[in-house]
Amino acid sequence: DGSYDPGFHIGSGADGNVLAVALQNNGGILLGGKFTSINGVPCPRISRLNADGSVDSSFKPGSGPNDLVQSIAIQPDGKIILGGGFDTVNGITRRGVARLNPDGSLDRAFNTGEGASGFVWKVAVQRDGKVLVAGAFDSFGGVPCGRLVRLLN
């Protein structure tokens, strides 16, 4: 009905901007942004909350993205697509786009090569699982493009 939910508590909340929110099929609430902790719990720009707002300790993104997460999309198989201003995830080169497994670990099989030449503003997943990536880039994977690409899953 639009009223405040007193059962959802995130304590002091994120220590930086939350820029993206996505809901997983299992009820997990994914957050992306420019934060490094939520309610004092270290969370490297990506986190998952439980239904009550507490940080889900089973979500393990490691050192996570090295810069902000602007967009999150979820594939039909539960894998998580991130878009933003990062160059690495867990120390592995992933320029602007990365895919995480449902447990938060980096999916190394999803490798976009050189990735985006600039900032990724939005990621979206088509019904067939292909990934749309939009942003302030003029090449992706070394191929010239008009700020929008579609990736195979």
mmCIF file of C-alpha atoms in Angstrom:
data_model
loop_
_atom_site.group_PDB
_atom_site.id
_atom_site.type_symbol
_atom_site.label_atom_id
_atom_site.label_comp_id
_atom_site.label_asym_id
_atom_site.label_seq_id
_atom_site.Cartn_x
_atom_site.Cartn_y
_atom_site.Cartn_z
ATOM 1 C CA ASP A 1 0.000 0.000 0.000
ATOM 2 C CA GLY A 2 3.077 2.269 -0.070
ATOM 3 C CA SER A 3 3.538 2.516 3.685
ATOM 4 C CA TYR A 4 6.931 2.109 5.396
ATOM 5 C CA ASP A 5 7.898 -1.510 6.184
ATOM 6 C CA PRO A 6 9.170 -1.582 9.801
ATOM 7 C CA GLY A 7 10.332 -5.207 9.371
ATOM 8 C CA PHE A 8 13.072 -4.235 6.911
ATOM 9 C CA HIS A 9 16.160 -3.025 8.787
ATOM 10 C CA ILE A 10 19.558 -2.259 7.249
ATOM 11 C CA GLY A 11 20.907 -0.529 10.332
ATOM 12 C CA SER A 12 23.197 2.337 9.392
ATOM 13 C CA GLY A 13 22.896 1.326 5.727
ATOM 14 C CA ALA A 14 25.485 1.721 2.997
ATOM 15 C CA ASP A 15 28.516 3.966 3.478
ATOM 16 C CA GLY A 16 28.203 5.234 -0.112
ATOM 17 C CA ASN A 17 25.650 5.580 -2.891
ATOM 18 C CA VAL A 18 23.409 2.645 -3.811
ATOM 19 C CA LEU A 19 22.890 2.925 -7.567
ATOM 20 C CA ALA A 20 21.309 -0.399 -8.524
ATOM 21 C CA VAL A 21 18.822 -2.808 -6.977
ATOM 22 C CA ALA A 22 17.685 -6.176 -8.344
ATOM 23 C CA LEU A 23 15.539 -8.930 -6.876
ATOM 24 C CA GLN A 24 16.578 -12.566 -7.251
ATOM 25 C CA ASN A 25 14.027 -15.368 -7.656
ATOM 26 C CA ASN A 26 14.944 -16.675 -4.184
ATOM 27 C CA GLY A 27 14.045 -13.306 -2.617
ATOM 28 C CA GLY A 28 17.627 -12.062 -2.301
ATOM 29 C CA ILE A 29 17.976 -8.306 -2.784
ATOM 30 C CA LEU A 30 21.088 -7.361 -4.770
ATOM 31 C CA LEU A 31 22.577 -3.905 -4.290
ATOM 32 C CA GLY A 32 25.254 -2.266 -6.403
ATOM 33 C CA GLY A 33 26.871 1.118 -6.077
ATOM 34 C CA LYS A 34 29.776 3.073 -4.692
ATOM 35 C CA PHE A 35 29.717 1.652 -1.152
ATOM 36 C CA THR A 36 32.291 -0.501 0.619
ATOM 37 C CA SER A 37 30.179 -1.557 3.607
ATOM 38 C CA ILE A 38 26.572 -1.965 4.672
ATOM 39 C CA ASN A 39 25.746 -1.628 8.358
ATOM 40 C CA GLY A 40 29.454 -2.036 9.080
ATOM 41 C CA VAL A 41 29.771 -5.284 7.076
ATOM 42 C CA PRO A 42 32.413 -5.050 4.309
ATOM 43 C CA CYS A 43 30.687 -5.176 0.904
ATOM 44 C CA PRO A 44 32.813 -4.251 -2.144
ATOM 45 C CA ARG A 45 30.313 -2.256 -4.252
ATOM 46 C CA ILE A 46 28.047 -5.322 -4.538
ATOM 47 C CA SER A 47 26.016 -7.036 -1.827
ATOM 48 C CA ARG A 48 22.984 -9.204 -1.243
ATOM 49 C CA LEU A 49 20.466 -8.558 1.502
ATOM 50 C CA ASN A 50 18.080 -10.998 3.122
ATOM 51 C CA ALA A 51 14.345 -10.255 3.178
ATOM 52 C CA ASP A 52 14.734 -8.537 6.584
ATOM 53 C CA GLY A 53 17.449 -6.155 5.281
ATOM 54 C CA SER A 54 20.425 -7.913 6.879
ATOM 55 C CA VAL A 55 23.539 -8.589 4.778
ATOM 56 C CA ASP A 56 23.525 -12.139 3.383
ATOM 57 C CA SER A 57 26.834 -13.646 4.514
ATOM 58 C CA SER A 58 26.513 -16.538 2.032
ATOM 59 C CA PHE A 59 27.008 -14.105 -0.886
ATOM 60 C CA LYS A 60 30.772 -14.067 -1.466
ATOM 61 C CA PRO A 61 31.934 -11.568 -4.143
ATOM 62 C CA GLY A 62 35.556 -11.597 -2.899
ATOM 63 C CA SER A 63 37.246 -8.236 -3.423
ATOM 64 C CA GLY A 64 34.490 -7.419 -5.939
ATOM 65 C CA PRO A 65 34.563 -4.658 -8.558
ATOM 66 C CA ASN A 66 37.324 -2.054 -8.167
ATOM 67 C CA ASP A 67 34.908 0.817 -8.875
ATOM 68 C CA LEU A 68 31.198 1.536 -8.852
ATOM 69 C CA VAL A 69 28.395 -0.749 -10.011
ATOM 70 C CA GLN A 70 25.760 1.229 -11.895
ATOM 71 C CA SER A 71 23.442 -1.534 -13.110
ATOM 72 C CA ILE A 72 22.491 -5.118 -12.221
ATOM 73 C CA ALA A 73 20.522 -7.646 -14.279
ATOM 74 C CA ILE A 74 19.723 -11.279 -13.563
ATOM 75 C CA GLN A 75 19.841 -13.992 -16.216
ATOM 76 C CA PRO A 76 17.226 -16.789 -16.329
ATOM 77 C CA ASP A 77 19.789 -19.214 -14.810
ATOM 78 C CA GLY A 78 20.279 -16.899 -11.802
ATOM 79 C CA LYS A 79 23.664 -15.534 -12.889
ATOM 80 C CA ILE A 80 24.186 -11.838 -12.192
ATOM 81 C CA ILE A 81 25.314 -9.283 -14.783
ATOM 82 C CA LEU A 82 27.019 -6.144 -13.479
ATOM 83 C CA GLY A 83 27.628 -2.942 -15.398
ATOM 84 C CA GLY A 84 29.498 0.161 -14.301
ATOM 85 C CA GLY A 85 32.780 1.985 -14.079
ATOM 86 C CA PHE A 86 35.013 -0.866 -12.933
ATOM 87 C CA ASP A 87 38.066 -2.310 -14.692
ATOM 88 C CA THR A 88 38.522 -5.430 -12.579
ATOM 89 C CA VAL A 89 36.475 -7.832 -10.484
ATOM 90 C CA ASN A 90 38.423 -9.812 -7.907
ATOM 91 C CA GLY A 91 41.583 -8.563 -9.604
ATOM 92 C CA ILE A 92 40.560 -10.065 -12.971
ATOM 93 C CA THR A 93 40.152 -7.661 -15.914
ATOM 94 C CA ARG A 94 36.467 -7.057 -16.612
ATOM 95 C CA ARG A 95 36.035 -3.575 -18.123
ATOM 96 C CA GLY A 96 32.538 -2.296 -17.461
ATOM 97 C CA VAL A 97 30.741 -5.662 -17.570
ATOM 98 C CA ALA A 98 31.098 -8.816 -15.497
ATOM 99 C CA ARG A 99 29.008 -11.834 -14.621
ATOM 100 C CA LEU A 100 28.783 -13.337 -11.159
ATOM 101 C CA ASN A 101 27.532 -16.764 -10.217
ATOM 102 C CA PRO A 102 24.470 -16.810 -7.929
ATOM 103 C CA ASP A 103 26.790 -17.173 -4.892
ATOM 104 C CA GLY A 104 28.615 -13.932 -5.798
ATOM 105 C CA SER A 105 31.787 -15.498 -7.210
ATOM 106 C CA LEU A 106 33.116 -14.238 -10.551
ATOM 107 C CA ASP A 107 32.005 -16.331 -13.532
ATOM 108 C CA ARG A 108 35.322 -16.624 -15.367
ATOM 109 C CA ALA A 109 33.644 -18.273 -18.378
ATOM 110 C CA PHE A 110 31.975 -14.929 -19.204
ATOM 111 C CA ASN A 111 34.888 -12.952 -20.610
ATOM 112 C CA THR A 112 34.277 -9.871 -22.760
ATOM 113 C CA GLY A 113 37.955 -9.454 -23.642
ATOM 114 C CA GLU A 114 38.788 -5.748 -23.726
ATOM 115 C CA GLY A 115 35.241 -4.944 -22.593
ATOM 116 C CA ALA A 116 33.798 -1.449 -22.826
ATOM 117 C CA SER A 117 36.018 1.486 -23.793
ATOM 118 C CA GLY A 118 34.029 3.713 -21.416
ATOM 119 C CA PHE A 119 31.408 3.723 -18.678
ATOM 120 C CA VAL A 120 28.544 1.191 -18.747
ATOM 121 C CA TRP A 121 25.285 2.782 -17.635
ATOM 122 C CA LYS A 122 22.846 -0.072 -18.101
ATOM 123 C CA VAL A 123 22.766 -3.832 -18.545
ATOM 124 C CA ALA A 124 19.613 -5.789 -19.376
ATOM 125 C CA VAL A 125 18.880 -9.433 -20.110
ATOM 126 C CA GLN A 126 16.656 -10.478 -22.994
ATOM 127 C CA ARG A 127 14.283 -13.427 -22.608
ATOM 128 C CA ASP A 128 16.727 -15.613 -24.553
ATOM 129 C CA GLY A 129 19.505 -14.785 -22.068
ATOM 130 C CA LYS A 130 21.463 -12.455 -24.358
ATOM 131 C CA VAL A 131 22.811 -9.376 -22.587
ATOM 132 C CA LEU A 132 22.305 -5.786 -23.738
ATOM 133 C CA VAL A 133 24.950 -3.286 -22.640
ATOM 134 C CA ALA A 134 24.517 0.486 -23.025
ATOM 135 C CA GLY A 135 26.767 3.327 -22.023
ATOM 136 C CA ALA A 136 29.344 5.965 -22.829
ATOM 137 C CA PHE A 137 31.630 3.755 -24.924
ATOM 138 C CA ASP A 138 32.456 3.729 -28.616
ATOM 139 C CA SER A 139 34.012 0.266 -28.766
ATOM 140 C CA PHE A 140 33.424 -2.999 -27.010
ATOM 141 C CA GLY A 141 35.898 -5.862 -27.072
ATOM 142 C CA GLY A 142 37.949 -3.788 -29.492
ATOM 143 C CA VAL A 143 35.065 -3.567 -31.997
ATOM 144 C CA PRO A 144 33.651 -0.105 -32.847
ATOM 145 C CA CYS A 145 30.024 0.283 -31.771
ATOM 146 C CA GLY A 146 27.393 2.949 -31.215
ATOM 147 C CA ARG A 147 27.172 2.803 -27.391
ATOM 148 C CA LEU A 148 24.976 -0.301 -27.441
ATOM 149 C CA VAL A 149 26.007 -3.939 -27.845
ATOM 150 C CA ARG A 150 24.418 -7.309 -27.401
ATOM 151 C CA LEU A 151 26.439 -10.141 -25.899
ATOM 152 C CA LEU A 152 25.871 -13.849 -26.283
ATOM 153 C CA ASN A 153 25.261 -15.676 -23.054
#
